[in-house]
Short mmCIF file of C-alpha atoms in Angstrom, two decimals:
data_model
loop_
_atom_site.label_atom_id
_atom_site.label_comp_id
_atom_site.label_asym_id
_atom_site.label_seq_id
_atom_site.Cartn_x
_atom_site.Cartn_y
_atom_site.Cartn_z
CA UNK A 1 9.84 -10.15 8.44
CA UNK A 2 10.87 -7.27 6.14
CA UNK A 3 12.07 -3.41 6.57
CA UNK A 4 9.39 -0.94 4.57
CA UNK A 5 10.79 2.14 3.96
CA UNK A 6 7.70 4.49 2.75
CA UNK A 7 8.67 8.01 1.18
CA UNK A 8 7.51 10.82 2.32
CA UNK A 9 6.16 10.39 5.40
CA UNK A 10 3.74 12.95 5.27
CA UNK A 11 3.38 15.90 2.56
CA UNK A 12 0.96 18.98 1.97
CA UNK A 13 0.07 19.21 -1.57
CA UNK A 14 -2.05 21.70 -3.92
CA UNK A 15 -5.05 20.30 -5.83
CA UNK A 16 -4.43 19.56 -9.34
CA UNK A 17 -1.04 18.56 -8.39
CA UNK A 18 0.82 15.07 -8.09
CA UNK A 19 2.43 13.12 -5.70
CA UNK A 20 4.70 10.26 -5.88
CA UNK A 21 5.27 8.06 -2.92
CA UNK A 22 8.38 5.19 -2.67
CA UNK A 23 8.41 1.79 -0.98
CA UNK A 24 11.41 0.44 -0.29
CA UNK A 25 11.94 -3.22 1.19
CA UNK A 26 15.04 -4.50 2.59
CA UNK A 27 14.70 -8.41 0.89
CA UNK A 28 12.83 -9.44 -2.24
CA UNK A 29 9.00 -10.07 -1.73
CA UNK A 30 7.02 -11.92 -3.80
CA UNK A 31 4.09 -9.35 -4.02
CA UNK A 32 3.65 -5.31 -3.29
CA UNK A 33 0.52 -4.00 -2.38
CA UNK A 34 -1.11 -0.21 -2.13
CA UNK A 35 -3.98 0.50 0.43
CA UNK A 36 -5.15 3.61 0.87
CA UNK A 37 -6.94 4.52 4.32
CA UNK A 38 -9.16 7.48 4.48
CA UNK A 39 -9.91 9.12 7.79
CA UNK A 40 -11.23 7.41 10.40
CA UNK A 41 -11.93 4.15 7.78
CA UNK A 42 -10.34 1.36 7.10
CA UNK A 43 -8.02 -0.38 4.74
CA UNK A 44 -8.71 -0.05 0.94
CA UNK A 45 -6.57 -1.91 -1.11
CA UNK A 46 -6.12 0.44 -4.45
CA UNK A 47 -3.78 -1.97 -6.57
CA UNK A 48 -0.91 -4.94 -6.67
CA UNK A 49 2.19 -4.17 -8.06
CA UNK A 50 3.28 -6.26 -10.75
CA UNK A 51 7.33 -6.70 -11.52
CA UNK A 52 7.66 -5.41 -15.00
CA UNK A 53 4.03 -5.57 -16.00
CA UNK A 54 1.35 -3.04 -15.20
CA UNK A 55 -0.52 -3.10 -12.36
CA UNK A 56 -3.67 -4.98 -11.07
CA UNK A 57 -6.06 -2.42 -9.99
CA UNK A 58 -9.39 -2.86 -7.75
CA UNK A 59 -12.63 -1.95 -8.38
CA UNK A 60 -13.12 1.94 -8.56
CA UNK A 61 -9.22 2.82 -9.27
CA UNK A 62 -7.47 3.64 -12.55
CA UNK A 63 -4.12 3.80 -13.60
CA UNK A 64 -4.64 7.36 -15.04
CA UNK A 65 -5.62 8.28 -11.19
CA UNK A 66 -3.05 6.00 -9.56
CA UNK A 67 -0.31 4.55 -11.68
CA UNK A 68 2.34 2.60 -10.52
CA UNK A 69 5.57 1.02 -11.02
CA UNK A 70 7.33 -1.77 -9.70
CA UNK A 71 10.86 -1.85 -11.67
CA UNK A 72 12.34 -4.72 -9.72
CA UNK A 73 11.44 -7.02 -6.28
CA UNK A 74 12.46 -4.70 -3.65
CA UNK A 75 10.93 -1.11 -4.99
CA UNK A 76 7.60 0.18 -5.90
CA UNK A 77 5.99 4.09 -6.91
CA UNK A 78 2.43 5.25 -6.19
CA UNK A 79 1.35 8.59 -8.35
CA UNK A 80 -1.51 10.09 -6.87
CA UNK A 81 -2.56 12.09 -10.01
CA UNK A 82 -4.23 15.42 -10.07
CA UNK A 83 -5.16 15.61 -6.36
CA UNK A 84 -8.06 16.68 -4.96
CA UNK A 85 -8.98 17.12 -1.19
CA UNK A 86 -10.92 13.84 -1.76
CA UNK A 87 -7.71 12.37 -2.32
CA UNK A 88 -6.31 13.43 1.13
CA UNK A 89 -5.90 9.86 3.17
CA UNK A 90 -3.21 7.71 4.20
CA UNK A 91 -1.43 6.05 1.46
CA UNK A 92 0.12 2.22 2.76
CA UNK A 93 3.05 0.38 0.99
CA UNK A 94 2.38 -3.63 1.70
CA UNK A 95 4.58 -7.08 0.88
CA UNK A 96 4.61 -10.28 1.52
CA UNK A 97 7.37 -12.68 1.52
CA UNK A 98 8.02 -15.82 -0.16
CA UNK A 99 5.65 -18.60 1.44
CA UNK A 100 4.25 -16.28 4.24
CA UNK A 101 0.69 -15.63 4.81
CA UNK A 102 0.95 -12.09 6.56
CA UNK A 103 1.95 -8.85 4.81
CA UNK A 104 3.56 -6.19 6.28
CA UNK A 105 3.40 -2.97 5.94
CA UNK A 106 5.09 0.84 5.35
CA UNK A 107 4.49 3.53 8.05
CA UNK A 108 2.57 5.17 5.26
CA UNK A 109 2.14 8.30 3.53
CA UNK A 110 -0.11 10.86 5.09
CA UNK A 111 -1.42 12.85 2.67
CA UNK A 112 -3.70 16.70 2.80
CA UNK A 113 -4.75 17.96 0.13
CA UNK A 114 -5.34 21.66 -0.21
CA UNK B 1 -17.47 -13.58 -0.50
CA UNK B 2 -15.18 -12.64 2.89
CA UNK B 3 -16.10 -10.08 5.39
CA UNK B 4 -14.85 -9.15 9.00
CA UNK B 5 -16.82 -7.68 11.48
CA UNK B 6 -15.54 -5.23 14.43
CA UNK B 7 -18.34 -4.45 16.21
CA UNK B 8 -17.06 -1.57 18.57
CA UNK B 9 -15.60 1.47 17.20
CA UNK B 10 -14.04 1.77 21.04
CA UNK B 11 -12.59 0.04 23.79
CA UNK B 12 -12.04 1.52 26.85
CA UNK B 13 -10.12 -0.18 29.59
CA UNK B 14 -8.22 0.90 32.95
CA UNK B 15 -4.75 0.06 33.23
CA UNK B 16 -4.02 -3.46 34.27
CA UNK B 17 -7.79 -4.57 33.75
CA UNK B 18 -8.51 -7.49 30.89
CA UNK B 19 -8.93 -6.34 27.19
CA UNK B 20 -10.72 -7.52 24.12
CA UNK B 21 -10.99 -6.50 21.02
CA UNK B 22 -14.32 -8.45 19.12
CA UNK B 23 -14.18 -9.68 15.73
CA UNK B 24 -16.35 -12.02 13.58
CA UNK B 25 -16.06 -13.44 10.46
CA UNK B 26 -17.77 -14.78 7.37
CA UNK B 27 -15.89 -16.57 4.67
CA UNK B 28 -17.31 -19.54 2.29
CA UNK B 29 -14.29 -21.71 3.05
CA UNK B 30 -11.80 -22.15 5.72
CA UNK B 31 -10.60 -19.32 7.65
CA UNK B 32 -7.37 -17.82 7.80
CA UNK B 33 -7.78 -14.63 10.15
CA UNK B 34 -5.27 -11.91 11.18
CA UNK B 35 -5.00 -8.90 13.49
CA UNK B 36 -3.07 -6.18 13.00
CA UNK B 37 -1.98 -2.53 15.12
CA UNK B 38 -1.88 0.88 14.30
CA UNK B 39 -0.32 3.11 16.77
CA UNK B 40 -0.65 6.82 15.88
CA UNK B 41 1.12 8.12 12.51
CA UNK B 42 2.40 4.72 12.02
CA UNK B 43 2.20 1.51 9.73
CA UNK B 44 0.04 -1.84 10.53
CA UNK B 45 1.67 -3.87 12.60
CA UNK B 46 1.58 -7.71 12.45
CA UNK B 47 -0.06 -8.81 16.21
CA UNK B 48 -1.09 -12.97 15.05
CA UNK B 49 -2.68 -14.93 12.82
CA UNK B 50 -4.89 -18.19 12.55
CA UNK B 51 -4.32 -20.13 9.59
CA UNK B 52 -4.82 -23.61 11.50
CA UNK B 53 -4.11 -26.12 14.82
CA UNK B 54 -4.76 -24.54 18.12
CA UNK B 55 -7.44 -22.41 18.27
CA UNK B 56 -5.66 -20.47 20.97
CA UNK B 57 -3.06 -18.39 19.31
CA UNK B 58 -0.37 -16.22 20.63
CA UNK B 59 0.94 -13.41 19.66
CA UNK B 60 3.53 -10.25 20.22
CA UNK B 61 3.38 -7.74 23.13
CA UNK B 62 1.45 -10.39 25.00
CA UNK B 63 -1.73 -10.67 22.92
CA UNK B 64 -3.27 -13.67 22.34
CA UNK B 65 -6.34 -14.82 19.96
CA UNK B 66 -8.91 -17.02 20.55
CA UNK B 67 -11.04 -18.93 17.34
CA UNK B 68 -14.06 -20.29 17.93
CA UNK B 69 -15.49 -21.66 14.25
CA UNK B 70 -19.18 -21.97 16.01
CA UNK B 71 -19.67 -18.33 16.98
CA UNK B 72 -17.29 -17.51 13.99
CA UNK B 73 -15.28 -14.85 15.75
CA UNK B 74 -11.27 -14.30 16.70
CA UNK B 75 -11.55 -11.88 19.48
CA UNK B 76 -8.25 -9.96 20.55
CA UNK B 77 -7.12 -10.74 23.93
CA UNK B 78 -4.77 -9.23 26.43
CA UNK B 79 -5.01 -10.48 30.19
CA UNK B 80 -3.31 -7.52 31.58
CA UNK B 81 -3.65 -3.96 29.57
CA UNK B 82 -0.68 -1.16 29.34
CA UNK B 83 -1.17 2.41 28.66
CA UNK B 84 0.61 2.16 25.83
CA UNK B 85 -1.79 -0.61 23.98
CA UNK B 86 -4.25 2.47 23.36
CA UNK B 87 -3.98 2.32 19.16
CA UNK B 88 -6.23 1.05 16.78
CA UNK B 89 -6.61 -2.78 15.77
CA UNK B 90 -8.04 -4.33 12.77
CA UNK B 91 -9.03 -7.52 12.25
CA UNK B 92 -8.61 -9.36 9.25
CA UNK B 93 -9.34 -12.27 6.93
CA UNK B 94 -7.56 -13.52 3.72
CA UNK B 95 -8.77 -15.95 1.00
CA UNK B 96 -7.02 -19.38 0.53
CA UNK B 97 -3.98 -19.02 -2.44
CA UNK B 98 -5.04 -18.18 -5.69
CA UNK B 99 -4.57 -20.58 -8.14
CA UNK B 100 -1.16 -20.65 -10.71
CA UNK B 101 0.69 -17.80 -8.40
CA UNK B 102 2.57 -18.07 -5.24
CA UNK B 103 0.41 -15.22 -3.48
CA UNK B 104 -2.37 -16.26 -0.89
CA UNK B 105 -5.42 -13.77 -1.88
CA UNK B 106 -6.35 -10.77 -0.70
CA UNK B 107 -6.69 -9.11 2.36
CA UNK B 108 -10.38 -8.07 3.98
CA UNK B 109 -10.01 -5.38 6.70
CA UNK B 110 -12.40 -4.43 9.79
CA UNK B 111 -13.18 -1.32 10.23
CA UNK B 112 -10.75 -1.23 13.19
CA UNK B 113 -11.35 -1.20 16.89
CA UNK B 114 -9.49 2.16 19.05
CA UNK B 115 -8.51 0.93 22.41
CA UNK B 116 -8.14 3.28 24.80
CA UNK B 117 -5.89 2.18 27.75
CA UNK B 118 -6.10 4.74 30.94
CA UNK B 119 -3.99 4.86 33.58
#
């Protein structure tokens, strides 16, 4: 398995705003993931982290929202950009490790929006 | 395309009585099927997973899954429920690994299932 550390925990921001949140793992994965889950809903995966490269981003968000860096294999940044209260959820750090087929996951970022 | 079904928003259970959580699947290929737990202001935690072999899989904290490919579901199981089991589980299912990278694909989530465990 792997230790996530996710930065912060929890954080009350303005609108218009921006918010970056850290994921730290304790061992090199192979890939780096960022859900976001809205309240009460489930798991929406927002983009992969690519080592060195920019990032692979889903269907419905952009890097000018969301960008994200992933400078080496332990440690990855999520900008939320120019919040809104729409953008009030909980943010997720994920990796997975070298031939395994589960991720795991941060304690997330709760984030509200004001 | 990949989808998971959890077909109860809640479970209720007493203390000590059986518990399952219901989830179904669709996927085009071969399934490879996770659950996962959420207890309150806290990460998803890794419960099991079915990737292949038994179709009776066992888990942490005593939970076990059963697949059944002909009613195409990988209900949650727990013989003997605790109090503190009340959190919310998902369900999910992955595609097979992508070819030309190490990575298997991505990850389909239920909507999640709260179980509420009373004493």
């Amino acid at each position: 398995s792997a230790v996530i550390s996710q930065k912060p925990s929890r954080d009350i921001c303005q609108r218009g705003t921006s918010l970056t949140i850290q994921c730290q793992v304790d061992s090199q994965v192979t890939m780096m993931f960022w859900y976001r889950q809205q309240p009460g809903q489930s798991l929406t995966l927002i983009a992969t982290a690519n080592q060195g490269s920019e990032a692979t981003y889903e269907s419905g968000f952009v890097i000018d929202k969301f960008p994200i860096s992933r400078p080496n294999l332990t440690f990855s940044t999520l900008t939320v950009s120019n919040m809104s209260p729409e953008d009030s959820s909980i943010y997720l750090c994920s990796v997975e490790l070298y031939m395994n087929t589960e991720a795991f996951f941060g304690q997330g970022t709760r984030l509200t929006v004001v | 395309a990949q989808s998971v079904a959890q077909p109860e928003d809640q479970v209720n259970v007493a203390e000590g009585n059986p518990l399952t959580v219901k989830c179904t699947y669709s996927v085009s290929g071969n399934p490879y099927l996770f659950w996962y737990v959420q207890y309150p202001n806290r990460g998803l935690q890794f419960l099991l997973k079915y990737i292949t072999g038994d179709n009776l899989v066992k888990g942490s904290y005593g939970f076990e899954a059963e697949f059944n490919k002909s009613q195409t579901s990988f209900h949650l199981k727990k013989p003997s429920a605790l109090v503190s089991d009340s959190a919310l589980y998902f369900c999910a299912v992955r595609d097979l690994p992508r070819s030309g990278t190490d990575s298997w694909g991505k990850f389909q989530f239920g909507a999640g299932t709260q179980v509420v465990v009373t004493p």
